[in-house]
Coordinates of C-alpha atoms in Angstrom, one line a residue:
K1 CA 0.0 0.2 -0.1
L2 CA 2.9 2.3 0.8
S3 CA 4.5 1.7 -2.6
L4 CA 1.4 2.3 -4.0
I5 CA 0.9 5.8 -2.4
V6 CA 4.4 6.5 -3.4
I7 CA 3.8 5.9 -7.1
K8 CA 0.3 8.2 -6.9
I9 CA 2.6 10.9 -5.6
L10 CA 5.4 10.7 -8.2
L11 CA 2.9 10.6 -10.7
L12 CA 1.4 13.5 -9.4
V13 CA 4.8 15.3 -9.2
G14 CA 5.4 14.3 -12.8
F15 CA 2.0 15.6 -13.9
I16 CA 2.7 19.0 -12.2
I17 CA 6.0 19.3 -14.0
F18 CA 4.9 18.4 -17.4
F19 CA 1.8 20.7 -17.1
G20 CA 4.0 23.8 -16.0
F21 CA 6.1 23.4 -19.1
A22 CA 3.1 22.7 -21.3
M23 CA 1.8 26.0 -20.5
S24 CA 5.0 28.1 -21.0
E25 CA 5.6 29.6 -24.5
K26 CA 9.2 29.3 -23.9
Y27 CA 8.9 25.5 -24.7
G28 CA 6.7 25.6 -27.7
T29 CA 3.3 26.7 -28.5
P30 CA 0.7 26.0 -26.1
A31 CA -3.1 26.4 -27.0
F32 CA -3.8 28.0 -23.5
P33 CA -0.5 30.1 -22.7
I34 CA 0.0 31.6 -19.4
R35 CA 0.3 35.5 -20.2
G36 CA -0.5 39.1 -19.4
N37 CA -2.6 39.9 -16.4
V38 CA -4.2 37.2 -14.0
F39 CA -7.6 37.7 -14.8
Y40 CA -7.6 39.7 -18.1
G41 CA -5.8 39.1 -21.5
N42 CA -4.6 35.7 -20.1
Q43 CA -5.8 32.7 -22.2
G44 CA -4.6 30.0 -19.8
F45 CA -5.5 31.0 -16.6
A46 CA -9.1 29.2 -17.1
M47 CA -7.2 25.9 -17.5
F48 CA -4.6 26.8 -15.0
I49 CA -7.4 27.1 -12.6
L50 CA -9.2 23.7 -13.2
V51 CA -5.9 21.8 -13.2
A52 CA -4.6 23.4 -9.9
C53 CA -8.2 22.4 -8.3
A54 CA -7.8 18.9 -9.9
V55 CA -4.0 18.6 -8.4
F56 CA -5.4 19.7 -5.4
I57 CA -8.5 17.2 -4.8
A58 CA -6.0 14.6 -5.8
A59 CA -3.5 15.6 -3.4
W60 CA -6.2 15.7 -0.9
E61 CA -7.7 12.2 -1.6
I62 CA -4.2 10.3 -1.7
I63 CA -2.1 12.1 1.4
L64 CA -3.8 15.0 3.0
R65 CA -7.3 13.6 4.1
S66 CA -6.0 10.3 5.7
S67 CA -3.1 12.0 7.5
L68 CA -5.5 14.7 8.8
V69 CA -8.1 12.3 9.8
R70 CA -5.5 10.2 11.7
L71 CA -4.4 13.4 13.5
I72 CA -7.8 14.5 14.4
Q73 CA -8.3 11.0 15.9
F74 CA -5.0 10.9 17.8
I75 CA -6.0 14.3 19.4
S76 CA -9.6 13.2 20.2
R77 CA -8.4 9.9 21.8
A78 CA -5.7 11.7 24.1
N79 CA -8.1 14.4 25.3
R80 CA -11.3 12.4 25.3
N81 CA -11.4 11.6 29.2
R82 CA -10.0 15.1 30.3
P83 CA -12.7 17.3 31.9
A84 CA -10.4 20.1 31.5
W85 CA -10.1 19.8 27.7
I86 CA -13.8 19.7 27.3
R87 CA -14.2 22.7 29.0
I88 CA -11.5 24.7 27.3
S89 CA -12.8 23.2 23.7
K90 CA -15.9 24.5 24.9
L91 CA -14.8 28.0 26.2
L92 CA -12.7 28.2 22.9
K93 CA -16.0 27.8 20.5
R94 CA -17.8 30.3 22.5
V95 CA -14.9 32.7 22.2
A96 CA -14.6 32.3 18.5
H97 CA -18.4 33.0 17.8
I98 CA -17.9 36.2 19.9
L99 CA -15.0 37.6 18.1
V100 CA -16.7 36.5 14.5
F101 CA -19.5 38.6 15.7
L102 CA -17.4 41.4 17.1
A103 CA -15.3 41.5 13.9
V104 CA -18.0 41.7 11.7
A105 CA -19.9 44.5 13.7
L106 CA -16.3 46.2 13.8
Y107 CA -15.9 46.2 10.4
V108 CA -19.4 47.3 9.5
G109 CA -19.2 50.3 12.0
L110 CA -15.7 51.4 10.7
T111 CA -16.4 51.4 6.7
V112 CA -20.1 52.6 6.6
A113 CA -19.6 56.3 5.2
Q114 CA -23.2 57.3 5.6
P115 CA -25.7 56.2 8.1
R116 CA -28.4 55.8 5.7
N117 CA -26.7 52.5 4.6
L118 CA -27.3 50.9 8.3
V119 CA -31.2 51.1 7.2
S120 CA -30.9 47.5 5.6
L121 CA -29.8 46.2 9.1
I122 CA -33.2 47.0 10.5
G123 CA -35.2 45.0 7.5
I124 CA -32.4 42.1 8.4
F125 CA -33.6 42.4 12.4
A126 CA -37.1 43.0 11.6
L127 CA -37.3 39.6 9.7
I128 CA -35.6 37.6 12.1
I129 CA -37.8 39.1 15.2
L130 CA -41.3 38.4 13.0
G131 CA -40.0 34.9 12.2
T132 CA -39.4 34.2 15.6
L133 CA -42.5 35.6 16.9
G134 CA -44.4 33.7 14.3
S135 CA -42.5 30.5 15.1
K136 CA -44.6 27.7 17.0
Y137 CA -41.4 26.3 18.5
P138 CA -38.9 29.6 18.9
H139 CA -36.9 27.7 21.6
Q140 CA -35.8 25.3 19.0
I141 CA -34.4 27.7 16.4
R142 CA -30.7 27.2 15.9
W143 CA -29.1 30.6 16.2
K144 CA -25.7 29.5 15.4
T145 CA -27.2 28.5 11.8
V146 CA -28.9 32.0 11.5
L147 CA -25.8 34.0 12.5
Y148 CA -23.6 32.2 10.3
S149 CA -25.9 32.1 7.1
F150 CA -25.7 36.0 7.5
I151 CA -22.0 35.9 8.0
L152 CA -21.3 33.7 5.1
Q153 CA -23.3 36.3 2.9
F154 CA -21.7 39.4 4.4
L155 CA -18.0 37.8 3.6
L156 CA -19.1 37.0 0.1
A157 CA -20.6 40.5 -0.5
V158 CA -17.4 42.0 1.0
F159 CA -15.1 39.8 -1.1
V160 CA -17.1 40.8 -4.3
I161 CA -17.6 44.3 -3.8
R162 CA -14.9 45.7 -1.4
V163 CA -11.8 43.7 -2.9
D164 CA -10.5 44.5 -6.4
A165 CA -9.5 40.9 -6.6
G166 CA -12.9 39.3 -5.5
F167 CA -14.5 41.7 -8.2
E168 CA -12.0 41.0 -10.8
L169 CA -12.2 37.0 -10.0
F170 CA -16.2 37.0 -10.7
E171 CA -16.1 39.2 -13.5
F172 CA -13.5 36.2 -15.0
L173 CA -15.5 33.5 -14.0
G174 CA -18.5 35.1 -15.7
Q175 CA -16.6 35.6 -18.8
E176 CA -15.5 32.1 -19.1
V177 CA -18.8 30.9 -18.3
T178 CA -20.0 32.9 -21.1
K179 CA -17.2 31.5 -23.4
F180 CA -18.3 28.2 -22.5
I181 CA -21.9 28.7 -23.0
N182 CA -21.3 30.3 -26.3
N183 CA -19.6 26.9 -27.6
A184 CA -23.2 25.7 -28.2
D185 CA -23.3 28.1 -31.1
A186 CA -21.5 25.7 -33.1
G187 CA -23.6 23.1 -33.1
A188 CA -26.5 25.3 -33.6
K189 CA -24.8 26.5 -36.5
F190 CA -24.1 22.9 -37.8
V191 CA -27.8 21.6 -37.4
F192 CA -29.7 24.8 -38.2
G193 CA -27.3 26.8 -40.4
E194 CA -25.7 30.5 -40.3
T195 CA -29.2 32.2 -39.7
F196 CA -29.9 30.0 -36.3
E197 CA -30.1 33.5 -34.3
Q198 CA -32.8 34.5 -36.6
H199 CA -35.3 32.1 -34.1
F200 CA -33.4 33.0 -31.4
Y201 CA -35.3 31.2 -28.7
V202 CA -36.0 28.0 -30.4
F203 CA -32.7 27.6 -31.9
K204 CA -30.1 29.5 -29.8
I205 CA -31.7 29.3 -26.1
T206 CA -33.0 25.6 -26.6
S207 CA -29.1 24.6 -27.9
I208 CA -27.7 25.9 -25.0
I209 CA -30.2 24.3 -22.5
I210 CA -29.2 21.1 -24.3
F211 CA -25.7 21.6 -24.4
L212 CA -25.5 22.6 -20.7
G213 CA -27.7 19.5 -19.5
S214 CA -25.5 17.1 -21.6
V215 CA -22.5 18.5 -19.9
I216 CA -23.7 18.1 -16.8
N217 CA -24.7 14.5 -17.3
V218 CA -21.4 13.5 -18.3
L219 CA -20.2 15.3 -15.2
Y220 CA -22.9 13.2 -13.3
Y221 CA -21.5 10.1 -15.0
Y222 CA -18.1 10.3 -14.1
G223 CA -18.9 11.3 -10.5
V224 CA -17.7 14.9 -10.8
M225 CA -20.7 16.5 -9.8
Q226 CA -21.5 14.1 -6.9
Y227 CA -18.1 14.9 -5.5
V228 CA -18.5 18.4 -5.9
I229 CA -22.0 18.4 -4.5
G230 CA -20.9 16.3 -1.7
K231 CA -17.9 18.5 -0.6
L232 CA -20.0 21.8 -0.7
A233 CA -22.7 20.2 1.6
W234 CA -20.2 19.0 4.1
L235 CA -18.8 22.4 4.1
M236 CA -22.0 24.3 4.7
Q237 CA -23.4 21.5 6.9
K238 CA -20.1 22.3 9.4
C239 CA -20.6 25.8 9.1
L240 CA -24.2 26.2 9.4
N241 CA -24.6 23.1 11.8
T242 CA -27.3 21.8 9.5
T243 CA -28.4 18.2 8.7
A244 CA -26.9 16.6 5.7
A245 CA -30.0 16.0 3.8
E246 CA -31.1 19.5 4.1
V247 CA -27.8 20.8 2.8
C248 CA -27.6 18.7 -0.2
I249 CA -31.2 19.7 -1.4
H250 CA -29.9 23.3 -1.2
I251 CA -26.6 22.7 -2.9
L252 CA -28.7 20.7 -5.9
Y253 CA -31.0 23.6 -6.2
I254 CA -27.9 25.3 -8.1
W255 CA -27.8 22.8 -10.7
G256 CA -31.8 22.1 -10.9

């Protein structure tokens, strides 16, 4: 088993080296060269991101996950029967929750230029209060789930709106998705001819729907979608303290 893991690691390292040379214009004329700005005028960046994600997933499945699981199991076994450790861990969790809340509140207080922008907070608190008052079982509300749902949305908004790299990243992703969807035009042109855009909905939109449906079905066949959905569901389950079935349903809505 150890020799098999070593072989997989060597193959992974060899692929990384090969991919680096293949993306460089110094050693040929690659189809997707790395050049220019990270997000603009860089043909190879989308391919680089896909390969980097694939390499990380492979490294995680081969080495990192098992090592991390063994480390966590060792720590839990060593401190399972220590009351002091249990009290400290609970205290650290509470302190972490308080620090996260204070950090968000401090950021909002220091970065809001006009008090009018805080009006939206009234709507958020009003929805929470009305939902609590209208609930038949308010004592069963998981406030950690409610709090971290808003915090995750807030962090995503800050990353996209306030951080230049975040805005450029999502703009780049939007452009790449548009390029990918436009590949359906080649099939529509082949089947319906050059004038397919004159019947925009029937020939162009329907072709995009069929194209995306086919791609997603292929990804399902090879297990890619199951892996992505499972990992996103695991992440949201850990962050929001919800059940796995509930999270999977919400994740599936993205590709529904």
